[in-house]
Short mmCIF file of C-alpha atoms in Angstrom, two decimals:
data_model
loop_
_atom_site.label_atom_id
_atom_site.label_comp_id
_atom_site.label_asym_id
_atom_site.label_seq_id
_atom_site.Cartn_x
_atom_site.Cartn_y
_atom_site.Cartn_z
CA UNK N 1051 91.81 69.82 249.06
CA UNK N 1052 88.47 68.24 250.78
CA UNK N 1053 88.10 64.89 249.69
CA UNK N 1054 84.82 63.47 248.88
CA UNK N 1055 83.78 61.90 251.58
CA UNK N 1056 81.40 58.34 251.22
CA UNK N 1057 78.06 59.05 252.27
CA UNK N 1058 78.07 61.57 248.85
CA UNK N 1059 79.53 58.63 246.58
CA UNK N 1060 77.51 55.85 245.89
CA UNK N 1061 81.04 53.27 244.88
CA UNK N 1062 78.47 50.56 243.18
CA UNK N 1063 78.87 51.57 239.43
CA UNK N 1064 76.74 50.89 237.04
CA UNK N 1065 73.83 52.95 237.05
CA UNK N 1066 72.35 55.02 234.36
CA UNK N 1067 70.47 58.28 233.66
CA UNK N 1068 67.40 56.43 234.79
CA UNK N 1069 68.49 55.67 238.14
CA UNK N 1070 69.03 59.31 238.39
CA UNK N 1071 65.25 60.38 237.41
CA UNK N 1072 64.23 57.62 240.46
CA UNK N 1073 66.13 60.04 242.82
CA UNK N 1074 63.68 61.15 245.39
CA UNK N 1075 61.92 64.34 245.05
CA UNK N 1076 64.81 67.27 246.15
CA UNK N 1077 68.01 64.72 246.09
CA UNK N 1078 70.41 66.13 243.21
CA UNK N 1079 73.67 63.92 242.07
CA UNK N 1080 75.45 63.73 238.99
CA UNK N 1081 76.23 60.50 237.46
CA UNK N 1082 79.67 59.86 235.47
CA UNK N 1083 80.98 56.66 233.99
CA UNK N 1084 78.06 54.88 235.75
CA UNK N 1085 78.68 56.34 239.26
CA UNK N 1086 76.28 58.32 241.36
CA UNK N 1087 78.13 61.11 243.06
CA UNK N 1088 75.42 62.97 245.44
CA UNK N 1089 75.69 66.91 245.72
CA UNK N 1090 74.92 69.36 248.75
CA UNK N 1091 72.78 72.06 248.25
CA UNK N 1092 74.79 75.37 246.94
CA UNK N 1093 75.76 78.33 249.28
CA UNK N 1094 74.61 81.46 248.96
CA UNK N 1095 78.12 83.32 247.66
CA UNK N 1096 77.92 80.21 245.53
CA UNK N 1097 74.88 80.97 244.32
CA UNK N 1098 75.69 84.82 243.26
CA UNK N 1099 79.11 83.96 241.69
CA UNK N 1100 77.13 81.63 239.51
CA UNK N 1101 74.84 84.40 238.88
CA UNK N 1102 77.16 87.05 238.17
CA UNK N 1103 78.53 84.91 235.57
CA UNK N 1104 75.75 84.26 233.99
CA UNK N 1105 74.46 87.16 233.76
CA UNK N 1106 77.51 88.92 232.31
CA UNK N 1107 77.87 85.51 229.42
CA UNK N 1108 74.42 86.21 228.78
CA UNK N 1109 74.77 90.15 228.12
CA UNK N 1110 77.43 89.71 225.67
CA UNK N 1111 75.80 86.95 223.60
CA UNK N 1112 72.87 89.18 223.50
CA UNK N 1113 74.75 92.35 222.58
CA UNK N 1114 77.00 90.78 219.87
CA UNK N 1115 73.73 88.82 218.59
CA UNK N 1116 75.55 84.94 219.01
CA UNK N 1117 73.67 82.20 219.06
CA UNK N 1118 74.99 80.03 221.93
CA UNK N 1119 72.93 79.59 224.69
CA UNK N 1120 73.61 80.04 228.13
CA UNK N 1121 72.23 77.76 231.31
CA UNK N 1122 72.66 77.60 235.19
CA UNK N 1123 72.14 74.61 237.08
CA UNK N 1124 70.67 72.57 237.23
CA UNK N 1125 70.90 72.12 233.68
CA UNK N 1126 71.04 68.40 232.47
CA UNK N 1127 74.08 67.10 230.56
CA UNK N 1128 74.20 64.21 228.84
CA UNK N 1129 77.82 64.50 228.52
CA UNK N 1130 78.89 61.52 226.17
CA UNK N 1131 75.10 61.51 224.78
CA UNK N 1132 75.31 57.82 226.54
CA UNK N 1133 73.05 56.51 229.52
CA UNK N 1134 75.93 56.22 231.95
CA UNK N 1135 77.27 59.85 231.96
CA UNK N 1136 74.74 62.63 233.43
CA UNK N 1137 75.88 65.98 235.11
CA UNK N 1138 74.51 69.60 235.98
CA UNK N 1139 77.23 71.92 235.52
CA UNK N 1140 77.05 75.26 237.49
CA UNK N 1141 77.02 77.49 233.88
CA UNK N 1142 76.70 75.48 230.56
CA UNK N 1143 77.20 77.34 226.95
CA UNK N 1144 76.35 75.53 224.17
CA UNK N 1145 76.73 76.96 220.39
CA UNK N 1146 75.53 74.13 218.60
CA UNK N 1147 71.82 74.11 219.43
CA UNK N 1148 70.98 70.92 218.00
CA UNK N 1149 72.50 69.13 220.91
CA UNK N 1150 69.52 70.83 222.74
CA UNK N 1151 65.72 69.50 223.61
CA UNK N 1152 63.78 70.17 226.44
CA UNK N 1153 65.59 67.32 228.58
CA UNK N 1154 68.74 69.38 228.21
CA UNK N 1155 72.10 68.86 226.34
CA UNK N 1156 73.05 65.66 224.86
CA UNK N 1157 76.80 65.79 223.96
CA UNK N 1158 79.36 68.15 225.34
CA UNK N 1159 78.55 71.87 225.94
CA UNK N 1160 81.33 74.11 224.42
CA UNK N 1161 82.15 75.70 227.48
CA UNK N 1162 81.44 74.79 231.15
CA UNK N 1163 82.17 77.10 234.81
CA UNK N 1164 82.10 74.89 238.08
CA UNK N 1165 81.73 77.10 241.26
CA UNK N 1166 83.86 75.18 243.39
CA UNK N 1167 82.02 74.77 246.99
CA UNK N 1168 84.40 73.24 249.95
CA UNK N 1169 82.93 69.74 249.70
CA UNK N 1170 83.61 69.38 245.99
CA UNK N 1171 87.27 70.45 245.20
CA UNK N 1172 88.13 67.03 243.98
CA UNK N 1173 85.06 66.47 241.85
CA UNK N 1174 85.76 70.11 240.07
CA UNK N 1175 89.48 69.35 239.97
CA UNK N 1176 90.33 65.92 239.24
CA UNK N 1177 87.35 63.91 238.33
CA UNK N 1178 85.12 66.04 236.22
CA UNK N 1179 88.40 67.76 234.68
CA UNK N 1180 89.41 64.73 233.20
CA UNK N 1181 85.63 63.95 231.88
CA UNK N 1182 85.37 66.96 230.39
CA UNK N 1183 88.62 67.03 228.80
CA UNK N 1184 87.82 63.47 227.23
CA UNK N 1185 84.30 64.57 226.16
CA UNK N 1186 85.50 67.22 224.34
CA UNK N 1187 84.12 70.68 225.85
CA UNK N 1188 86.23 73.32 224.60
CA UNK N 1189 86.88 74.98 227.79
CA UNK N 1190 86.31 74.36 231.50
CA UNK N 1191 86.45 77.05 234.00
CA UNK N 1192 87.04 75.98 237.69
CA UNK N 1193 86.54 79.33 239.93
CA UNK N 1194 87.38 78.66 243.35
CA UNK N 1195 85.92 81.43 245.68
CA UNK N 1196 87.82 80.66 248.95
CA UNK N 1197 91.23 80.90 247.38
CA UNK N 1198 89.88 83.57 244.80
CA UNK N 1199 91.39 82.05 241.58
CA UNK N 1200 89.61 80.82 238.13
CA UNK N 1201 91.34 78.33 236.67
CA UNK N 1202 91.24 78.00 232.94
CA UNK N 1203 91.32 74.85 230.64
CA UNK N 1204 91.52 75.10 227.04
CA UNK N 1205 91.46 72.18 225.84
CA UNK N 1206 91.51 72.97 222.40
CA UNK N 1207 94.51 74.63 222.42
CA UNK N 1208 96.13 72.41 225.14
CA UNK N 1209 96.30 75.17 227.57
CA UNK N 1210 95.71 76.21 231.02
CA UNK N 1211 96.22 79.36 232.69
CA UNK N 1212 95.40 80.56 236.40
CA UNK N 1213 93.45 84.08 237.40
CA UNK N 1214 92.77 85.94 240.78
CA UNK N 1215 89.97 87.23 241.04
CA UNK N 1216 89.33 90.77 239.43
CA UNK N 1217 91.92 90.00 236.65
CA UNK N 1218 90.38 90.10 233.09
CA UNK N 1219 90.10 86.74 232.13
CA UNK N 1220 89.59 85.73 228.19
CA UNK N 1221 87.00 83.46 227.17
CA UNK N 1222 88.61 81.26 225.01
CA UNK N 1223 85.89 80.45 222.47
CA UNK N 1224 84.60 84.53 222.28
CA UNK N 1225 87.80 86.38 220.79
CA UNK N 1226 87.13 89.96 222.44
CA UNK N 1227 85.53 89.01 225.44
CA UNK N 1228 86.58 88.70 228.79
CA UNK N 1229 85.13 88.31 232.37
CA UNK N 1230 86.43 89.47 235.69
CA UNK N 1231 85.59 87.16 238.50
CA UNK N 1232 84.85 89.04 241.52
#
């Protein structure tokens, strides 16, 4: 696992979501429990994994007529609907549309996908598992391209289960649906 290195943590804590607007233009970080943590731009396979996902979440809300709705990053999440937590997870679905304006989602989505990119492993994994287990999202999907596995936390039913890639993998909060990562 690649740890995060310094120059893409900012260690003084206590900033909030308005330190994060005063970015400069084309600088994207996420902010969580008053830290800034600073993010690369994504890769290209990153980039169409996200894609394919969304695309394929999006089709079967549409064809089974739900009423979640579906975003790609960057998407703003106010995760604890506080001034200290902000982050732009890679694929955000959120059924309860009054958490939603046009600044983004303020609470936690129901279900969140990181694309795991070399540089972040221990972000996806460790820090913004245990963030989004505590801020009750429902499920959290980690898919990690270079080892070709999704991992799955349901956090609702205290689960989590581990997929290679072109496995059917259930979507916890659709009963019926499932995705294959490829």
């Amino acid at each position: 696992m690649t740890a995060l290195r310094k120059e893409d943590v900012d260690t003084k804590e206590g900033y909030t979501v308005e330190d994060i607007y005063a970015l400069p233009e084309g600088e994207r970080a996420e902010l969580i429990n008053g830290q800034i943590y600073y993010m690369a731009p994504p890769s290209r396979s990153h980039q169409r994994v996200c894609g394919k996902l969304y695309q394929t979440i999006v089709n079967y809300i549409e064809a089974n007529k739900g009423n979640c709705e579906v975003y790609v990053a960057p998407f703003a999440v106010f995760l604890n609907n506080d001034d200290s937590n902000y982050v732009e997870p890679d694929i955000s679905v959120i059924c309860d549309t009054s958490k939603l304006d046009e600044k983004g989602c303020h609470g936690a989505p129901d279900w969140i996908i990181e694309v795991v990119s070399p540089r972040n492993k221990q972000m996806d994994y460790l820090i913004k598992l245990l963030k989004y287990s505590n801020a009750d999202v429902r499920e959290y999907w980690i898919v990690d391209p270079s080892r070709e596995l999704v991992t799955v936390y349901g956090f609702e039913k205290e689960t989590t289960e581990q997929y290679s890639f072109g496995e059917n993998i259930p979507v916890g909060i659709y009963e019926g649906f499932s995705i294959q990562v490829m």
